[in-house]
Short mmCIF file of N, CA, C and O in Angstrom, two decimals:
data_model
loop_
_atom_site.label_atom_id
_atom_site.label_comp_id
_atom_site.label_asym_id
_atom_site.label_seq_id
_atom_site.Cartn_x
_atom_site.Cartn_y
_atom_site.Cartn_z
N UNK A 20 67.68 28.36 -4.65
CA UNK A 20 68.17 27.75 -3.43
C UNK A 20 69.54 27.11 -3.62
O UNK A 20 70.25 26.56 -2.78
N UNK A 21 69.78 27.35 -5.08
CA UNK A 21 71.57 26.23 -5.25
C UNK A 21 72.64 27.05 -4.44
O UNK A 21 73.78 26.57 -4.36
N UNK A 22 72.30 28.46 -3.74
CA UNK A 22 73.80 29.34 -3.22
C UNK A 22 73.19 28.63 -2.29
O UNK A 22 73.87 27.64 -2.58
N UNK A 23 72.36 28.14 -1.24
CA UNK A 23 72.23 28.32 0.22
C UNK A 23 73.21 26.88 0.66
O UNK A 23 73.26 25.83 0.02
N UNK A 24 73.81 27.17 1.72
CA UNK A 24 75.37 26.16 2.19
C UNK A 24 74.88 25.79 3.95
O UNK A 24 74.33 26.45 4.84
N UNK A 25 75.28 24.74 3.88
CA UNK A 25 75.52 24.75 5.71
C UNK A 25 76.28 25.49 6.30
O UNK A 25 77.41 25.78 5.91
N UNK A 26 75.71 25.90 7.34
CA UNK A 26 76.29 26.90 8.22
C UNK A 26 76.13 27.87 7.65
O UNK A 26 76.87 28.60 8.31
N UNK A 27 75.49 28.83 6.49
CA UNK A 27 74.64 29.85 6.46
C UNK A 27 73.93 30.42 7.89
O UNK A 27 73.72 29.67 8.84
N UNK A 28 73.68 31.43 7.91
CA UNK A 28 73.00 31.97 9.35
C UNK A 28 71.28 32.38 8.83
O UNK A 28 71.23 32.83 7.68
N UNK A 29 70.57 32.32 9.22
CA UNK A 29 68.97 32.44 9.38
C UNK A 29 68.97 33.73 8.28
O UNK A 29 68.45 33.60 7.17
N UNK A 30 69.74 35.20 8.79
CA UNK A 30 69.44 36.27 8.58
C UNK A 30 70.10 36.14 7.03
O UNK A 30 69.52 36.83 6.19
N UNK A 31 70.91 35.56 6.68
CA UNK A 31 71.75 35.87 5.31
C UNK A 31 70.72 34.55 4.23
O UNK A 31 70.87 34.43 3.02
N UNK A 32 70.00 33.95 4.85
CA UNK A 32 68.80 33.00 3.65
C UNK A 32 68.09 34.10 3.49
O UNK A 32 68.08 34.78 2.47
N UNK A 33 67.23 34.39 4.88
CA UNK A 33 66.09 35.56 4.43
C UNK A 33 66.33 36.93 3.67
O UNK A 33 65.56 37.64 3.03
N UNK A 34 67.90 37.10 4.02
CA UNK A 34 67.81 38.47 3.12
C UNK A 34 68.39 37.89 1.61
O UNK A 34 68.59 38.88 0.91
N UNK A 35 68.68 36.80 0.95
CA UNK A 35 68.77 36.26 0.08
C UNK A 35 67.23 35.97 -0.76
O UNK A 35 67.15 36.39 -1.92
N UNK A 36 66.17 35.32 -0.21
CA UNK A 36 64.89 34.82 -0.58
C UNK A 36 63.55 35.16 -0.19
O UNK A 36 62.46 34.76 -0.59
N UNK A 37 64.04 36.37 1.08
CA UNK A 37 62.51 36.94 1.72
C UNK A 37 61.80 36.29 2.68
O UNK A 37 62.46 35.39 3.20
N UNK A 38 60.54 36.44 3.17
CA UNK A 38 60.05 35.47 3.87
C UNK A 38 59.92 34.09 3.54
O UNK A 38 60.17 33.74 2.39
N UNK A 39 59.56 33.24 4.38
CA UNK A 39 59.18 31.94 4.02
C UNK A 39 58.13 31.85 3.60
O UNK A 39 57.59 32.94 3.41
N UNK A 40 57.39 30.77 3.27
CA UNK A 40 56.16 30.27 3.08
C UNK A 40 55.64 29.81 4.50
O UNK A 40 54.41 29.88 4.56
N UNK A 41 56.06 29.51 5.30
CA UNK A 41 56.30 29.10 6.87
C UNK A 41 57.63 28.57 7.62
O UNK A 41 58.51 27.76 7.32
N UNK A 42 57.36 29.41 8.79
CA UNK A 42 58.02 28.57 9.67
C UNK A 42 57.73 27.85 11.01
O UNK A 42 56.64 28.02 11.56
N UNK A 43 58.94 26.85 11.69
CA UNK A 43 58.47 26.84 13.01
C UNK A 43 59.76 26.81 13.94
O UNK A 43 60.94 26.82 13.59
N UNK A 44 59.23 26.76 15.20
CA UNK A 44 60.36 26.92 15.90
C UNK A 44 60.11 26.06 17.11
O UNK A 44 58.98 25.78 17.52
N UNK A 45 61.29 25.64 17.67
CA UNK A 45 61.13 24.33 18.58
C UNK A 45 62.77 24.62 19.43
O UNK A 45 63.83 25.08 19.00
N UNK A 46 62.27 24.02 21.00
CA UNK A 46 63.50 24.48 21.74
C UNK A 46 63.20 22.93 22.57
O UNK A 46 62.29 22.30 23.11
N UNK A 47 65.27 22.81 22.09
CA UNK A 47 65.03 21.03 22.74
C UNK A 47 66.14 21.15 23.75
O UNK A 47 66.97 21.93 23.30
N UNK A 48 66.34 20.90 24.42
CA UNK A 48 67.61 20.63 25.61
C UNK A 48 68.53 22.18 25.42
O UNK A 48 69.71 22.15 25.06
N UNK A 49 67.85 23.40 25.69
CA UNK A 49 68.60 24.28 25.72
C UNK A 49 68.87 24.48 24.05
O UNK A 49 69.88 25.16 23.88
N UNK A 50 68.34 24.15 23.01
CA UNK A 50 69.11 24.23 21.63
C UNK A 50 67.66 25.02 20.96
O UNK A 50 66.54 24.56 21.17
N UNK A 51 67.90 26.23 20.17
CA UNK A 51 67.16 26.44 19.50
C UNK A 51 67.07 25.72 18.06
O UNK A 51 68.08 25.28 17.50
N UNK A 52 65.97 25.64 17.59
CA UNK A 52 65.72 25.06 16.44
C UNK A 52 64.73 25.87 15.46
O UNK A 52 63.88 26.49 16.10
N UNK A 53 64.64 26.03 14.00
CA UNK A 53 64.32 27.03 13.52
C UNK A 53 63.85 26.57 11.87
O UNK A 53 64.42 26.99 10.86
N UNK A 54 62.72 25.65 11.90
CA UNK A 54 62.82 25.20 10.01
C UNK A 54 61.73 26.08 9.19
O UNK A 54 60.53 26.22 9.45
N UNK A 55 62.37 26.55 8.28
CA UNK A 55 61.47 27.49 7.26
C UNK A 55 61.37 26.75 6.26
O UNK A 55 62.21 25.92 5.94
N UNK A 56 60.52 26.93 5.79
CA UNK A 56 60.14 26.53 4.16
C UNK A 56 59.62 27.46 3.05
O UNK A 56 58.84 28.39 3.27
N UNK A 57 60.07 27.16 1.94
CA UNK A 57 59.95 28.04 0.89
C UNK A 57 59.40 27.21 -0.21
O UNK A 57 59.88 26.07 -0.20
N UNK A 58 58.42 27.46 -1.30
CA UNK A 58 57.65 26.84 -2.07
C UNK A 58 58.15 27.45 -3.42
O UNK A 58 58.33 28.67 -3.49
N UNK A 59 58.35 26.71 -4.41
CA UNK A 59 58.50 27.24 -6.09
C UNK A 59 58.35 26.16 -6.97
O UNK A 59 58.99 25.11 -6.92
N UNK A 60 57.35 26.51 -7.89
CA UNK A 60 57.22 26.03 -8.96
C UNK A 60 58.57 25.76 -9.93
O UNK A 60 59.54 26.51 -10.09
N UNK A 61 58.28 24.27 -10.57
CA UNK A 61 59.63 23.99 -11.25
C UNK A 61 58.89 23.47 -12.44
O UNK A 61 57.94 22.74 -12.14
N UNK A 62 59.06 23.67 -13.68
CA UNK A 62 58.98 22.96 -14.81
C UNK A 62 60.18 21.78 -15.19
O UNK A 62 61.32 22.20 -15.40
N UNK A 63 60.02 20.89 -15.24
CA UNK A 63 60.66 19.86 -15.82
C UNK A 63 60.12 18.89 -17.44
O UNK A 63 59.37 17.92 -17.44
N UNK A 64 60.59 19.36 -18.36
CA UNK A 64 59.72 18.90 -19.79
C UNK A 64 58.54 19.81 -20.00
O UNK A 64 58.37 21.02 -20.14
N UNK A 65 57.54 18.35 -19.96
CA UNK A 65 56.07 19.06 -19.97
C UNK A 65 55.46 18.93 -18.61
O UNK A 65 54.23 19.00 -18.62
N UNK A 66 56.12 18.74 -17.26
CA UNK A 66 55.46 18.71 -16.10
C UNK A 66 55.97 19.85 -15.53
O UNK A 66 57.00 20.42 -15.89
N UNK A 67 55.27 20.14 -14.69
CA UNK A 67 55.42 21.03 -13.55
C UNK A 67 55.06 20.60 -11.95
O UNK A 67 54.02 20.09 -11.55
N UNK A 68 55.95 20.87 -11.37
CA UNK A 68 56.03 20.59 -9.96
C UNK A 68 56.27 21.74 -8.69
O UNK A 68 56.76 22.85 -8.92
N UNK A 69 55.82 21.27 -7.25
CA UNK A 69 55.39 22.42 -6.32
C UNK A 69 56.93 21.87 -5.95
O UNK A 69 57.01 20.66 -6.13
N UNK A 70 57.99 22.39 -5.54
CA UNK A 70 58.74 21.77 -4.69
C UNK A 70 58.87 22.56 -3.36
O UNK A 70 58.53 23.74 -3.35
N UNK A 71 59.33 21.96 -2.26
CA UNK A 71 59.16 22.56 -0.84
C UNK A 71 60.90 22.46 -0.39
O UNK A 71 61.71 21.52 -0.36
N UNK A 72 60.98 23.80 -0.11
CA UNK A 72 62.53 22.99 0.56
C UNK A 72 62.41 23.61 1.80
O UNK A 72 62.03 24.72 2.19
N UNK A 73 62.88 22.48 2.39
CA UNK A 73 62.97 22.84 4.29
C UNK A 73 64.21 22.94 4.76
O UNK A 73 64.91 21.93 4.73
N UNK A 74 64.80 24.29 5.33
CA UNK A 74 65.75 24.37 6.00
C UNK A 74 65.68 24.40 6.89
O UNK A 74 64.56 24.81 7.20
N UNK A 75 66.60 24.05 8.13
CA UNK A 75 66.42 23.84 9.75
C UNK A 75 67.94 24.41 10.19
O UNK A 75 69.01 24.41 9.58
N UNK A 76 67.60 24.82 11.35
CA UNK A 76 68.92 26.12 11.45
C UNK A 76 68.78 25.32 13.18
O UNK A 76 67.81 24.80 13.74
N UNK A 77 69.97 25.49 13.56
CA UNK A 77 70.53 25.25 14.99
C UNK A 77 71.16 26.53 15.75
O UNK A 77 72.37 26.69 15.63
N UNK A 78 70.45 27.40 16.48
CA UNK A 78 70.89 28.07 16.79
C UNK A 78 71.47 29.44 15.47
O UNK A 78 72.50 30.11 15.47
N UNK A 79 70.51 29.42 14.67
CA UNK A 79 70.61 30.35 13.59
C UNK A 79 71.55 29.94 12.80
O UNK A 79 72.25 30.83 12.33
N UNK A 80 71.77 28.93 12.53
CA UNK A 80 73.01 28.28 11.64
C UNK A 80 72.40 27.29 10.81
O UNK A 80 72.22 26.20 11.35
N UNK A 81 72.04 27.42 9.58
CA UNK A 81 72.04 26.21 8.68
C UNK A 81 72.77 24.54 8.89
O UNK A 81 73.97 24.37 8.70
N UNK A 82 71.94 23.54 9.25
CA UNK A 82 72.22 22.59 9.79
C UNK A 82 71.46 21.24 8.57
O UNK A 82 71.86 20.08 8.42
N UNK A 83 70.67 21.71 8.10
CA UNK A 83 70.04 20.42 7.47
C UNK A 83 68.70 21.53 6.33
O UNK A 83 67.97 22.46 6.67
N UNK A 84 68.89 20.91 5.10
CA UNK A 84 68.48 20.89 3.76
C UNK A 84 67.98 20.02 3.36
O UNK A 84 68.70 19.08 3.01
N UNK A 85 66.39 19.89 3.21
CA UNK A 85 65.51 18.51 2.32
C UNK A 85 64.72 19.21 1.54
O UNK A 85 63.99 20.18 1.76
N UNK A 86 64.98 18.50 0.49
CA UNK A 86 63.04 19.04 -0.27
C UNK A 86 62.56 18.24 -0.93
O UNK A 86 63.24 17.21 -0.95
N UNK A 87 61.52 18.20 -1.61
CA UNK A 87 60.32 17.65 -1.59
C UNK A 87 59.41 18.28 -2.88
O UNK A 87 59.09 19.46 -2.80
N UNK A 88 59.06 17.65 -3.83
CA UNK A 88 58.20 17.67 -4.55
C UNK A 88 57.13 17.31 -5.06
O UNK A 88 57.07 16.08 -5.10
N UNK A 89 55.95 17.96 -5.61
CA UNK A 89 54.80 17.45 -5.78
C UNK A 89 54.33 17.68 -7.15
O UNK A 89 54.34 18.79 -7.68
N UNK A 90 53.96 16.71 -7.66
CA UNK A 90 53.43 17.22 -9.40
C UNK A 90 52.41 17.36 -9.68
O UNK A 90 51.45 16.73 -9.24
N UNK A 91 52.37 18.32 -10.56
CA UNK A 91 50.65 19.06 -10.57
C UNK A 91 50.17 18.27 -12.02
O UNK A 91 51.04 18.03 -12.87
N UNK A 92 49.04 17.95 -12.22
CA UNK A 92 48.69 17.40 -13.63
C UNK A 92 47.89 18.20 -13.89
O UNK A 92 46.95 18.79 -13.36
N UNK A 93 48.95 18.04 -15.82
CA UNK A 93 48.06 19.19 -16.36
C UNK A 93 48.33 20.64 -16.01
O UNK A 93 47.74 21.61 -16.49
N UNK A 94 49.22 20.63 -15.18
CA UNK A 94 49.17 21.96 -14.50
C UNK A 94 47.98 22.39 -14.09
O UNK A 94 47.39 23.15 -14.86
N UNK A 95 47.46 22.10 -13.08
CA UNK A 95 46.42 22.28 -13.10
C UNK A 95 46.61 22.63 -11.04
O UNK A 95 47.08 21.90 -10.17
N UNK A 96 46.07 23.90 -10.94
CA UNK A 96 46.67 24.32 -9.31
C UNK A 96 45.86 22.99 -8.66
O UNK A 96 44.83 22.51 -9.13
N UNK A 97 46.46 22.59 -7.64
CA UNK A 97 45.93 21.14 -6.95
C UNK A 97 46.18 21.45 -5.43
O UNK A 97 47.33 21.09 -5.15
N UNK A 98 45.52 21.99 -4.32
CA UNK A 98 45.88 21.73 -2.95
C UNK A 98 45.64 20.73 -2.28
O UNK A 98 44.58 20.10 -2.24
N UNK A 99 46.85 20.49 -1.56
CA UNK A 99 46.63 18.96 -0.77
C UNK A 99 47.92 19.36 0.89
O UNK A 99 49.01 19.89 1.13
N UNK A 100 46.83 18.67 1.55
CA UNK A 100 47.74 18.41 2.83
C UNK A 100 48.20 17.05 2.89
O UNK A 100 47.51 16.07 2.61
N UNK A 101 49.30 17.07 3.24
CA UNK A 101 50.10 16.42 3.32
C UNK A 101 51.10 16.08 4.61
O UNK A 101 51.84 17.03 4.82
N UNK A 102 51.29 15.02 5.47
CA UNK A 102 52.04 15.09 6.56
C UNK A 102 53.06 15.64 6.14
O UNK A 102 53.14 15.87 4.94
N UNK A 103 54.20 16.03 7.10
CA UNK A 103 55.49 16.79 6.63
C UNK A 103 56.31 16.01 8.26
O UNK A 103 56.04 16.14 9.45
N UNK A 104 57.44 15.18 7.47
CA UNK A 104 58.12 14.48 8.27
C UNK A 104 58.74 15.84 9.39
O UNK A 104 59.70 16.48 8.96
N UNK A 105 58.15 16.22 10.81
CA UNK A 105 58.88 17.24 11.68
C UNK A 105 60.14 16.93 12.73
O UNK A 105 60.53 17.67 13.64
N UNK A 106 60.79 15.36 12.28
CA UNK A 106 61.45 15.00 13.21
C UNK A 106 62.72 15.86 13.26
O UNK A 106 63.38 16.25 12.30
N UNK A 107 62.96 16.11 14.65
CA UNK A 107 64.14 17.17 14.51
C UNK A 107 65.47 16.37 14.43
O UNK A 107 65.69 15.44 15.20
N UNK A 108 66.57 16.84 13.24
CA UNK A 108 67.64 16.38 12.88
C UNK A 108 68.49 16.19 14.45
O UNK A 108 69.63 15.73 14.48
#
C-alpha cells in the first residue's frame, strides 16, 4: 500500500491490489463516496498483526487513507468484530 497517493482514481488501486476485502458505498449531497478495505498480515519482531487499511475515494478519487491494526497472540488466527469508525471524511 506505500505506492497508493491521494488523488489516485478507484480503477488504478484495484488494478494495482485486486479486489478488496470489502467495500461500501454512500451518496451524500450529490457526492459519491466509495471506502474499500484491504487486509494483510504484517510481522513485526516476534508479533504478527492483521492490519486494515481503508481507503475512501470522492467521486473515484483517493481522498483519505487510515489503517488500523490488530495483534494476533501467538499467532494464533483470532476473529473478532470490531466497530469500524464509518464517519464520512
Amino acid at each position: 500500500m506505500n505506492s497508493v497517493r491521494l488523488g489516485d482514481s478507484i480503477d488504478s488501486v484495484t488494478k494495482k491490489y485486486g479486489n478488496p476485502f470489502k467495500s461500501d458505498v454512500y451518496n451524500q449531497n450529490d457526492i459519491h463516496l466509495t471506502k474499500i478495505y484491504y487486509k494483510e498480515a504484517v510481522d513485526v519482531s516476534s508479533y504478527t498483526y492483521i492490519l486494515t487499511t481503508v481507503l475512501t475515494f470522492k467521486d473515484s478519487v483517493l481522498i483519505n487513507i487510515e489503517q488500523k491494526e490488530n495483534y494476533l497472540p501467538d499467532r494464533k488466527n483470532i476473529i473478532s468484530v470490531e466497530s469500524v469508525n464509518d464517519t464520512i471524511p
